[in-house]
Coordinates of C-alpha atoms and ligand atoms in Angstrom, one line a residue:
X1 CA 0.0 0.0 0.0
X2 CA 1.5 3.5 -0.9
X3 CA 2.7 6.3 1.5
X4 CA -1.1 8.1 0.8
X5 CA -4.1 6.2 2.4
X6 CA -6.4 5.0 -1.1
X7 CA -8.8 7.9 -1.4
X8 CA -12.1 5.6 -0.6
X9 CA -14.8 7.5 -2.0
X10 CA -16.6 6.0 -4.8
X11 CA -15.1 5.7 -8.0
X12 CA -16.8 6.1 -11.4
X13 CA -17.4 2.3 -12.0
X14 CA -15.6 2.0 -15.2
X15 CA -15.1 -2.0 -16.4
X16 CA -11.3 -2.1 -16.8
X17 CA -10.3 -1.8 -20.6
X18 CA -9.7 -5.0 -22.2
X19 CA -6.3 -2.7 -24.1
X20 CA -3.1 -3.8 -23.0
X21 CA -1.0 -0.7 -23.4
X22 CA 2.8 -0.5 -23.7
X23 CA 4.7 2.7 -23.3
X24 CA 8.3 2.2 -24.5
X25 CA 10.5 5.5 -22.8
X26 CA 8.0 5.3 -20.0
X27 CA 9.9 6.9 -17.3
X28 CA 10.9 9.9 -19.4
X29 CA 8.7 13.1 -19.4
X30 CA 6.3 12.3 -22.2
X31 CA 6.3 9.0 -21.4
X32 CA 5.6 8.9 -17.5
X33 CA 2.5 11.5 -18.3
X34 CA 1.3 9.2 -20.8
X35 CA 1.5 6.2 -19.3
X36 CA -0.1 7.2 -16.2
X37 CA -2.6 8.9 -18.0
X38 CA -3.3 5.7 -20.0
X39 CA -3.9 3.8 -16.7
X40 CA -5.6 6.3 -15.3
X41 CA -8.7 5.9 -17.9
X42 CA -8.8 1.9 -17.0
X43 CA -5.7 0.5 -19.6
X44 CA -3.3 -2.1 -18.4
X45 CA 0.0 -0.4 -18.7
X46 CA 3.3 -1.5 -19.1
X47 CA 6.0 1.3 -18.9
X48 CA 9.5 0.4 -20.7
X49 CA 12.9 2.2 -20.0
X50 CA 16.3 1.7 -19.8
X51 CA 16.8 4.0 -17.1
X52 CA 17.2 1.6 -13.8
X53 CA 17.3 4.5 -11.1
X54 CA 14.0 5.8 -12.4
X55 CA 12.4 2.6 -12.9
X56 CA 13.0 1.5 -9.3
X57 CA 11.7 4.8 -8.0
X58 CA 8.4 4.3 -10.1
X59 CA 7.6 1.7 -8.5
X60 CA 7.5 3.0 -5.3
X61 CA 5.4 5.9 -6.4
X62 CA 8.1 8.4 -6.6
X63 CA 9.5 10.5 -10.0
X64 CA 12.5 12.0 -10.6
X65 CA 10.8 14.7 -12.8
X66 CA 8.6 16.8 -11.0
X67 CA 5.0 16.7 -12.4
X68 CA 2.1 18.3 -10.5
X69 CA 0.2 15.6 -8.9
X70 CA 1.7 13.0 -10.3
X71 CA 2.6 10.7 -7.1
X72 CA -1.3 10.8 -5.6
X73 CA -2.2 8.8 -9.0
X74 CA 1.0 7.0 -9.5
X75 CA 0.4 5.4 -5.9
X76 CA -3.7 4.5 -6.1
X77 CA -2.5 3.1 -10.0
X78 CA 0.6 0.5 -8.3
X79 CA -1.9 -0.4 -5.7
X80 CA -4.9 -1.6 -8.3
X81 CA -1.7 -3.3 -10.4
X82 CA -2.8 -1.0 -13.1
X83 CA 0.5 0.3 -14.3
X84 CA 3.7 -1.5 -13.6
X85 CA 7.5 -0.5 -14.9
X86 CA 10.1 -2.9 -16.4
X87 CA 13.6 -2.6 -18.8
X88 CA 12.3 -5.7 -21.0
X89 CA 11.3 -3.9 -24.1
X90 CA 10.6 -7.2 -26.2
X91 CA 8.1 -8.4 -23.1
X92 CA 6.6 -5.6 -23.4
X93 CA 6.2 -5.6 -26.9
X94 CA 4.7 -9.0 -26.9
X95 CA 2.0 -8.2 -24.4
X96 CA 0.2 -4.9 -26.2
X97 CA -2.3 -4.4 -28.5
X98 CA -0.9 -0.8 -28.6
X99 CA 2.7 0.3 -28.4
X100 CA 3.2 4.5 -27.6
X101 CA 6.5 5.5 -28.6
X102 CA 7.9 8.0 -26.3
X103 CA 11.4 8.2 -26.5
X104 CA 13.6 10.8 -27.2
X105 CA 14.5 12.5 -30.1
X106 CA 16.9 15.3 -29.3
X107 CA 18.1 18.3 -31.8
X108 CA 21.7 17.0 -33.4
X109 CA 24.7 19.7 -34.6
X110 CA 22.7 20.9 -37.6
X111 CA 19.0 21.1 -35.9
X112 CA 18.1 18.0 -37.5
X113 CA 16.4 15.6 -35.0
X114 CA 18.3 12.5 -33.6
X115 CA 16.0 9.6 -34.6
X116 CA 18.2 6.9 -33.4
X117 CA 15.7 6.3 -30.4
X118 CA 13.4 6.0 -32.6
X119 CA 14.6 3.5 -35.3
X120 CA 16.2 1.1 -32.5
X121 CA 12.4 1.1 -31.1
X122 CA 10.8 0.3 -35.1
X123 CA 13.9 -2.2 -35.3
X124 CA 12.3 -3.9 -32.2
X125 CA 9.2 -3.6 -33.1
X126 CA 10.0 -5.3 -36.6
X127 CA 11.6 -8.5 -34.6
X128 CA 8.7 -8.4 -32.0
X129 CA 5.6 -7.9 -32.7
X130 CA 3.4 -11.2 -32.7
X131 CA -0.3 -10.1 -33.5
X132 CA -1.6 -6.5 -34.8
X133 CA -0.6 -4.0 -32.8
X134 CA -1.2 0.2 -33.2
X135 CA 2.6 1.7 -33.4
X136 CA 1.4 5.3 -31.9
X137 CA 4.3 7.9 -32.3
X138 CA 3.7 10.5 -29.5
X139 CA 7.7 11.5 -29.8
X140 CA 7.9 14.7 -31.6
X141 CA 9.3 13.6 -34.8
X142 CA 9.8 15.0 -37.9
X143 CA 7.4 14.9 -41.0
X144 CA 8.5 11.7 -42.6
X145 CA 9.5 9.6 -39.7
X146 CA 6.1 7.8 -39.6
X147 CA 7.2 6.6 -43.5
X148 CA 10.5 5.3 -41.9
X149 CA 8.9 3.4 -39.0
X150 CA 6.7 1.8 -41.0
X151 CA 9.6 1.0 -43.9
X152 CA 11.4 -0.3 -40.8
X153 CA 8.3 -2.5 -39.8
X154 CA 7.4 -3.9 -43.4
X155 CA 10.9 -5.5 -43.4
X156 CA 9.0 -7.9 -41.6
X157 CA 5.6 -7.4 -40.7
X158 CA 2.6 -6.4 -43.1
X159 CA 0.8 -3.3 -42.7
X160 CA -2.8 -3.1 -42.0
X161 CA -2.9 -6.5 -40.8
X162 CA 0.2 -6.9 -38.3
X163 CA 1.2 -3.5 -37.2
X164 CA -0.6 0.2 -38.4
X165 CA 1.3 3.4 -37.5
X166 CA -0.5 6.4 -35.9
X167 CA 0.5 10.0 -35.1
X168 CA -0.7 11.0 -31.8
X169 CA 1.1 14.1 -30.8
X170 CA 1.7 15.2 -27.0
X171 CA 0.9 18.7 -26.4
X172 CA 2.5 18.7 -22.9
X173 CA 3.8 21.4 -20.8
X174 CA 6.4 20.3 -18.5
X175 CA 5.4 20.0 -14.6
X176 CA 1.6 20.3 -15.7
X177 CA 2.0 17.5 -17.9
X178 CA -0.9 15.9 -16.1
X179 CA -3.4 18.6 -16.6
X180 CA -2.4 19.1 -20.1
X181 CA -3.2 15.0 -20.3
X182 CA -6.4 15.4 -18.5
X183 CA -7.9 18.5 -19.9
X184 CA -6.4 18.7 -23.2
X185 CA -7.3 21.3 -25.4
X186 CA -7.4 19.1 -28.2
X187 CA -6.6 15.2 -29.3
X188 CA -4.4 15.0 -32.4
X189 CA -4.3 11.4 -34.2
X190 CA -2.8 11.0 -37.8
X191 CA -3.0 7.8 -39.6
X192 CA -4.5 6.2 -42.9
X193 CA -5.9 3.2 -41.0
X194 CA -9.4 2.8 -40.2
X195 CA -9.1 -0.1 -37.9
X196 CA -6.0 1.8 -36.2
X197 CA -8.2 4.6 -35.9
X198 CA -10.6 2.7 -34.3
X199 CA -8.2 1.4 -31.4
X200 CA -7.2 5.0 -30.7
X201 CA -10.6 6.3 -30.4
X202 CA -11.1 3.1 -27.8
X203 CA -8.1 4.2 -25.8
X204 CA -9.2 7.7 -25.0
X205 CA -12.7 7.1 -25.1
X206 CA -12.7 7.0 -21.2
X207 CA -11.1 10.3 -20.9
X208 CA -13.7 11.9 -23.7
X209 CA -16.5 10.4 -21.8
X210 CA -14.6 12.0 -18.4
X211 CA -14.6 8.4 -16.6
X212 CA -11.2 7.0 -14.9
X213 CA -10.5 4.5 -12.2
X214 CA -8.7 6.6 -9.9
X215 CA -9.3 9.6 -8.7
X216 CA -8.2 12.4 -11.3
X217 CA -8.7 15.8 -10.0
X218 CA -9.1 17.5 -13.8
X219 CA -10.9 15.0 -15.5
X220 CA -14.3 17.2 -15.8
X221 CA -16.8 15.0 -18.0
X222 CA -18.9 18.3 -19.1
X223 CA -15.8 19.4 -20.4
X224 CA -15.8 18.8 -24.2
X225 CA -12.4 17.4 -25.8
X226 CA -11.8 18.3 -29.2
X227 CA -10.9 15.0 -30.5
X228 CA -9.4 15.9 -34.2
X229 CA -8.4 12.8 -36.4
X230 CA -6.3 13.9 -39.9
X231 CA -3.7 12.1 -41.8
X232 CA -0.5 11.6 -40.4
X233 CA 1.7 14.3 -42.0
X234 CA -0.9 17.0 -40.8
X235 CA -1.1 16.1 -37.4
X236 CA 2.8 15.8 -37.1
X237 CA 3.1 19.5 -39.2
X238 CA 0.3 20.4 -36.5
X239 CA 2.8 19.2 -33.2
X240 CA 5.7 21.4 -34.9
X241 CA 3.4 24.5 -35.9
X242 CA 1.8 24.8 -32.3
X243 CA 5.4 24.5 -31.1
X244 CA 6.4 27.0 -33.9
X245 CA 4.0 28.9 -33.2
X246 CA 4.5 29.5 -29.6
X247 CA 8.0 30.3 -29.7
X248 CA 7.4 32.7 -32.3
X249 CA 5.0 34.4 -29.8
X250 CA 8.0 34.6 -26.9
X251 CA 10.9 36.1 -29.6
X252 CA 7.5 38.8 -30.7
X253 CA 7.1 40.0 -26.9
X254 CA 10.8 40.0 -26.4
X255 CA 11.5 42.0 -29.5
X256 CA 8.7 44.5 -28.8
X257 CA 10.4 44.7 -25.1
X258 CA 13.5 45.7 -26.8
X259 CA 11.8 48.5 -28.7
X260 CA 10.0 49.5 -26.0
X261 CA 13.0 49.2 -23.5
X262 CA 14.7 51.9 -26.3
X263 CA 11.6 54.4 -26.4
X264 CA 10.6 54.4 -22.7
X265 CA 7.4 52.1 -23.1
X266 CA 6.1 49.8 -20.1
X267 CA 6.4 46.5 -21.6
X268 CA 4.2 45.3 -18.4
X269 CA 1.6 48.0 -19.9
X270 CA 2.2 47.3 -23.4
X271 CA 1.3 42.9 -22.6
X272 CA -1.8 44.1 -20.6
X273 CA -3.2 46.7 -23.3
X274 CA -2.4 43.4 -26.1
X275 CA -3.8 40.8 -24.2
X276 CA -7.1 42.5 -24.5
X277 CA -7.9 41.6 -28.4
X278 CA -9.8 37.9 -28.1
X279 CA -7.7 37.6 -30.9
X280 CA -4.2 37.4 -28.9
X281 CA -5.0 36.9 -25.6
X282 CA -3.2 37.8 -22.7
X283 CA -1.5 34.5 -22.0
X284 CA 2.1 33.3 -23.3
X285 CA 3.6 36.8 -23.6
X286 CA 5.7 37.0 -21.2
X287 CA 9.2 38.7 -21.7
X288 CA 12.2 36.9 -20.9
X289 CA 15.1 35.9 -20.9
X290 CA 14.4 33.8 -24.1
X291 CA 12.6 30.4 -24.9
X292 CA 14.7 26.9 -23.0
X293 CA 13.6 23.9 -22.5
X294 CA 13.8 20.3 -24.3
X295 CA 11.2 21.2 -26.8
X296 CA 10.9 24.9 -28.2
X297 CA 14.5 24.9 -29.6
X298 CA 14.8 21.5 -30.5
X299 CA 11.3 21.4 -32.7
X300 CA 11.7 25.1 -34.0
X301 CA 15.3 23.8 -35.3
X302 CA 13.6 20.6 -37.2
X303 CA 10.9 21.9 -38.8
X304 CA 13.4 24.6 -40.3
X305 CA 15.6 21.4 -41.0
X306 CA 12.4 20.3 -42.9
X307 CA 11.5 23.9 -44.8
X308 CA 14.9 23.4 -46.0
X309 CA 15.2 20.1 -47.1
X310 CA 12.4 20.5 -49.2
X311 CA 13.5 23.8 -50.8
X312 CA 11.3 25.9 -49.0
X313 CA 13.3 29.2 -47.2
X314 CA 11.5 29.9 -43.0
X315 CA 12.5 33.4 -42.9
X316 CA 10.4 33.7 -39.8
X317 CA 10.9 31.3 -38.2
X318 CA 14.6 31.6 -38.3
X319 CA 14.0 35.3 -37.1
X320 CA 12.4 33.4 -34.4
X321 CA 15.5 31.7 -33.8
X322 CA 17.9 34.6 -34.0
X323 CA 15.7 36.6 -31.6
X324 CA 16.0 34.2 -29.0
X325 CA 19.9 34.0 -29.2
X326 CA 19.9 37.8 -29.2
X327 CA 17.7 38.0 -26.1
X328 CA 20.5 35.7 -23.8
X329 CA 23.3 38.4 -25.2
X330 CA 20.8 41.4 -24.2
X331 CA 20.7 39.9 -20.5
X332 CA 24.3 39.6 -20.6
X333 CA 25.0 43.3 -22.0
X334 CA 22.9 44.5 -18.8
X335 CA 25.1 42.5 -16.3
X336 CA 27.9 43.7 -17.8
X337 CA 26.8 47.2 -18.0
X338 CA 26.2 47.3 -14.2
X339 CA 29.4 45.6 -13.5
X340 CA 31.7 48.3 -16.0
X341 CA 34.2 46.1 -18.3
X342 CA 35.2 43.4 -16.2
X343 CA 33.4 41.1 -14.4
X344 CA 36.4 38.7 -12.9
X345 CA 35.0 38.2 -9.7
X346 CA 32.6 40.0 -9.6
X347 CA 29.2 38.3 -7.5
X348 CA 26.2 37.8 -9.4
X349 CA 23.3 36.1 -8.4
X350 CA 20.9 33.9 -10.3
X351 CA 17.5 34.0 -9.1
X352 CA 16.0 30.8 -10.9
X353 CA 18.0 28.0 -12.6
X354 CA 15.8 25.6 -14.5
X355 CA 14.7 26.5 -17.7
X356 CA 11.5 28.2 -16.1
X357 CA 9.0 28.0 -13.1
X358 CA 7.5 25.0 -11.8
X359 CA 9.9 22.3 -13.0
X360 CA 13.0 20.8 -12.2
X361 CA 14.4 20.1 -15.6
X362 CA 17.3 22.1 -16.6
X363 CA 17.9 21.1 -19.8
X364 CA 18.3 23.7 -22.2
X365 CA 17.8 26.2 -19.6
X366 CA 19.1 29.8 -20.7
X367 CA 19.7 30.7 -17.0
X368 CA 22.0 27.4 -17.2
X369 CA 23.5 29.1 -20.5
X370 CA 24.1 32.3 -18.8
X371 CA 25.7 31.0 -15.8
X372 CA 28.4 29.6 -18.3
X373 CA 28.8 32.8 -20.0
X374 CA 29.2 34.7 -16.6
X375 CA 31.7 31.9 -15.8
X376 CA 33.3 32.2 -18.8
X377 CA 34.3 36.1 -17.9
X378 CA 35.7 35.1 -14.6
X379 CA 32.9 36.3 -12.7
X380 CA 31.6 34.4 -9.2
X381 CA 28.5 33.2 -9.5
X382 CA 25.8 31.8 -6.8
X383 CA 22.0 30.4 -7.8
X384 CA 18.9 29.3 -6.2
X385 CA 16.1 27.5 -7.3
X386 CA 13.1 26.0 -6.4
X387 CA 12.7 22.7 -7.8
X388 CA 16.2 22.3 -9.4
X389 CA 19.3 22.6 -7.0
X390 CA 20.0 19.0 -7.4
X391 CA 19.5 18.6 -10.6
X392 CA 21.8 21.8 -11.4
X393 CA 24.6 20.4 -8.9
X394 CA 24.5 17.0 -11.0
X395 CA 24.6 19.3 -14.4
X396 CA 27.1 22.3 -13.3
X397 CA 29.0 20.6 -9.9
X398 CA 31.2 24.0 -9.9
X399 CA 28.3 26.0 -9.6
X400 CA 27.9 27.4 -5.8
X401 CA 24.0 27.3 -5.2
X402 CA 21.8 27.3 -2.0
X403 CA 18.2 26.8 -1.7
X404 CA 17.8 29.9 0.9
X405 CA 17.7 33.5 -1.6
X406 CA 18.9 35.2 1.5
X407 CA 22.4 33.5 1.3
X408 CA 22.2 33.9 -2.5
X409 CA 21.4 37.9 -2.4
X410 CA 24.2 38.1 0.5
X411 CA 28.1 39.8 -0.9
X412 CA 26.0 39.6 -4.9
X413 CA 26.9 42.5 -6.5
X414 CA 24.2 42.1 -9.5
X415 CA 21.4 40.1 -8.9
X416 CA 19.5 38.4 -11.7
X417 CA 16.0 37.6 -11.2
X418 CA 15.3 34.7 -14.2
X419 CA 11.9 33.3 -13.6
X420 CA 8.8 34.1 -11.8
X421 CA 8.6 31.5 -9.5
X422 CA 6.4 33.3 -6.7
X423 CA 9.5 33.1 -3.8
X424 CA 11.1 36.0 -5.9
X425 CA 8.2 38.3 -5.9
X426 CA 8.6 38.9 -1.9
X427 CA 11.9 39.3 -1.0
X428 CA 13.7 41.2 1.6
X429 CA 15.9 43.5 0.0
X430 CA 17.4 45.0 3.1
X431 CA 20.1 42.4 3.6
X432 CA 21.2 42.0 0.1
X433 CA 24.6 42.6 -1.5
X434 CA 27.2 44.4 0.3
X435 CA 27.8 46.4 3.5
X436 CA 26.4 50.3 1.6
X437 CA 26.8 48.5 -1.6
X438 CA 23.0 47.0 -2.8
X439 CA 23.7 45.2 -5.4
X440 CA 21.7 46.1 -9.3
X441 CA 18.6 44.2 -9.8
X442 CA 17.7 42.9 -13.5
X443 CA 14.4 41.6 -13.2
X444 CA 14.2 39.8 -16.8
X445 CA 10.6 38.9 -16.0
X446 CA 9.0 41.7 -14.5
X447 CA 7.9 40.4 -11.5
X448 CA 9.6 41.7 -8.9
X449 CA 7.9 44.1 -6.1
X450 CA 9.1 48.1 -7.5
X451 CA 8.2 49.6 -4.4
X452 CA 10.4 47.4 -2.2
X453 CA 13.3 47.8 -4.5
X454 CA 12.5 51.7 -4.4
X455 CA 12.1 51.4 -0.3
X456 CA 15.4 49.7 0.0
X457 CA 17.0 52.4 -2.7
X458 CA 18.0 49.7 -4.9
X459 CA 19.5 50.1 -8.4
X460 CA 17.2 48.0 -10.7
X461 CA 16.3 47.1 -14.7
X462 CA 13.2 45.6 -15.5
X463 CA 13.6 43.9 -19.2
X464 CA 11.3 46.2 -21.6
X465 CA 10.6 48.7 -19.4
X466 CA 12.5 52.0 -19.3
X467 CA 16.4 51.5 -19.3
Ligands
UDX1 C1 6.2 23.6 -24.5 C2 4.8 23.7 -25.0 O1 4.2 24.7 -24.2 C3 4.1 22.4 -24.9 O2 2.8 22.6 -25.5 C4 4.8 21.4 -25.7 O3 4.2 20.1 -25.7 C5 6.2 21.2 -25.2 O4 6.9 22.5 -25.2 P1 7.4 23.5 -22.2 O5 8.7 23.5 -23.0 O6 7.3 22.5 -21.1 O7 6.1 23.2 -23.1 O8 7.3 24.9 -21.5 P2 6.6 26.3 -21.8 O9 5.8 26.6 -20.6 O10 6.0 26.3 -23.1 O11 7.9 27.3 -21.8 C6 8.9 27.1 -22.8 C7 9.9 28.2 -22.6 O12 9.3 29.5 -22.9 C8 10.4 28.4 -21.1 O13 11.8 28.6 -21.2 C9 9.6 29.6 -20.6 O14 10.3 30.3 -19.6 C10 9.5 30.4 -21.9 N1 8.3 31.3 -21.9 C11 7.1 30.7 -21.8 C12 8.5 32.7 -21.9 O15 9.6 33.2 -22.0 N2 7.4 33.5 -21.9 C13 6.1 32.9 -21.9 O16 5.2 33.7 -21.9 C14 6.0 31.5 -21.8

């Protein structure tokens, strides 16, 4: 029995699904949302990885990566033996009707995606696969990679009566992964295959109908899902627009911050005053230091990779790009401008290490990235974070962190505030940087409170605001 007493009240009755799911990169962070998800509406899953440490933590309800009420569900699905985690990939194989596919495929030197997870999955697949099974690719791959899973697969196997191939995109934000499973705002599923079709329709029937066999706190069953089924290249093209889309949105707000910054505007004004047109919204325009993270980059960089490779020039989107690089060097230019020439040891403090709030995964984070700069320049440099110290000590083991801000703000000489991880919003200025020396403030996000900063006469910049 796990840590957390089973919540007792009634469940929806909901006869257990007769699917046999397997997720193969279960314990990563598409994966692990998917698979619990999967359980969660009444599948038996099996969750494949080679990743021991994980594994063995899985199965006593715990996760290295930090998901928003992940462990509640984890625990209730190990105690009803409705999910359970292994290494044994063939096993695992063997024993589904449907096979998700969610292992990595990471950006390589030229922006091109590495598929090698991929292909040494199809290969297994190929030598595998016993009875029809749905292959459903919810990695992010590029268009085309559905063709060469399914080349891979025919070496052996024949379509449409062994094995069919689906595209069902994951359009998850990292730690709210489970929300974003839950209470989609839409279900993507590619394929050519009527009777694969069929299968995925049965899989997430439960969550369209709102039923699940644990207790889900955002399953809402008046809530309607937008459950969109297209051909495979559209729904993969779809996965890389949205993601596209979305970092093109971050480099706008940053480059209209930058103008702003130049003319004396209030970016904070200027977000509020364009979030008021239904047709922009106020969310996701939030100026920063830039667009990190495992996915943004990584799928902006393939689906140039793709424009190109079929003679087609992105000038936008690699504006997009170039934005983003620019914005880490404007961050830098700031520090460097409060700091005069050199910053050999010179104390600045990073408020915010992961590559943004409410996670602990610091891959790709730009904070990371401008750590190393700073470094580079021979300048000391402390950070905090909420979620991430370990995971930053594992990554950067020369960097000197703590978890209090206090001990961070202490002796800094600039302080950099890099996400808005509420903690930062209420800090006591009065004991930070030196004995008569406050250290400068650049608050990249805007969050921080003015009139304490002004109370406590400290020097700050707020990015897109007046210089
Ligand atoms: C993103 C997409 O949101 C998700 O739909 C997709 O499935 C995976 O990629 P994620 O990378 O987890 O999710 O994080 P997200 O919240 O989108 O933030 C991405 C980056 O953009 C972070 O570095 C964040 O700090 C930055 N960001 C986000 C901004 O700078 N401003 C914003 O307004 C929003």
């Amino acid at each position: 029995m796990c840590k957390q007493q089973l919540i007792k009240e009634a469940l929806k009755p909901l006869a257990k699904s007769e699917i046999n799911i397997g997720v193969l990169g279960g314990a990563g962070y598409v994966g692990l949302v998917t698979g619990v998800g999967l359980a969660a509406l009444g599948h038996q899953v099996v969750s494949q990885d080679i990743d021991q440490n994980r594994l063995e933590m899985l199965r006593d309800a715990r996760s290295a990566v930090y998901e928003d009420g992940l462990e509640p569900i984890l625990c209730q699905l190990i105690d009803i033996d409705q999910i359970s985690f292994t290494d044994d990939q063939p096993g695992t194989i063997r024993s589904s009707d449907a096979i998700f596919i969610a292992v990595g495929t990471p950006s390589l030197a030229d922006g091109a995606a590495d598929l090698s997870a991929v292909i040494a999955v199809a290969e297994q697949l190929r030598d595998e696969i016993s009875k029809y099974t749905v292959v459903v690719v919810k990695s992010t791959v590029p268009v085309g990679t559905i063709d060469v899973v399914t080349d891979i697969l025919s070496q052996k196997l024949t379509p449409g009566e062994d094995f069919d191939v689906v595209s069902n995109p994951e359009f998850l934000r990292e730690g709210s992964g489970l929300i974003d499973f839950f209470a989609p705002s839409r279900i993507i599923v590619g394929s050519d295959s009527e009777r694969a079709m069929k299968v995925l329709r049965d899989i997430y029937e439960p969550l369209l109908e709102g039923h699940s066999v644990v207790n889900v706190p955002w399953i809402d069953a008046s809530r309607e899902i937008p459950y969109v089924e297209t051909d495979v290249t559209s729904a993969q093209l779809t996965k890389y627009a949205a993601n596209a889309y979305l970092a093109t949105r971050i480099s706008f707000i940053n480059e209209i911050a930058g103008i702003s910054e130049k003319v004396g505007g209030n970016i904070g004004d200027i977000v509020a005053g364009l979030g008021l047109d239904p047709r922009i919204g106020p969310g996701y325009l939030q100026p920063g230091i830039g667009f990190g993270g495992p996915c943004l980059d990584k799928d902006l960089r393939a689906l140039i990779t793709v424009a190109g490779e079929n003679s087609y020039d992105p000038v936008l989107l690699n504006g997009v790009l170039q934005r983003n690089e620019l914005q880490l060097r404007e961050v830098m230019n700031k520090i460097s401008g409060a700091l005069g020439s050199s910053l050999y040891q010179k104390r600045v403090a990073l408020l915010g290490l992961a590559f943004k709030e409410g996670t602990n995964d610091v891959r790709h984070s730009l904070s990371i990235r401008l750590y190393r700069a700073l470094r580079d320049q021979g300048a000391s440099v402390v950070g905090h974070d909420v979620l991430a110290l370990d995971e930053v000590k594992e990554l950067e083991p020369n960097l000197e962190v703590s978890s209090e801000v206090s001990d961070v703000l202490a002796g800094a000489e600039v302080v950099v505030v890099l996400n808005s991880e509420s903690v930062y919003t209420d800090i006591d200025w009065s004991s930070a940087g030196l004995p008569g020396q406050p250290p400068f403030v650049v608050d990249t996000r805007g969050v921080l409170d003015i009139a304490a900063l002004e109370a406590n006469e400290i020097p700050f910049y707020v990015l897109g605001s007046t210089a």
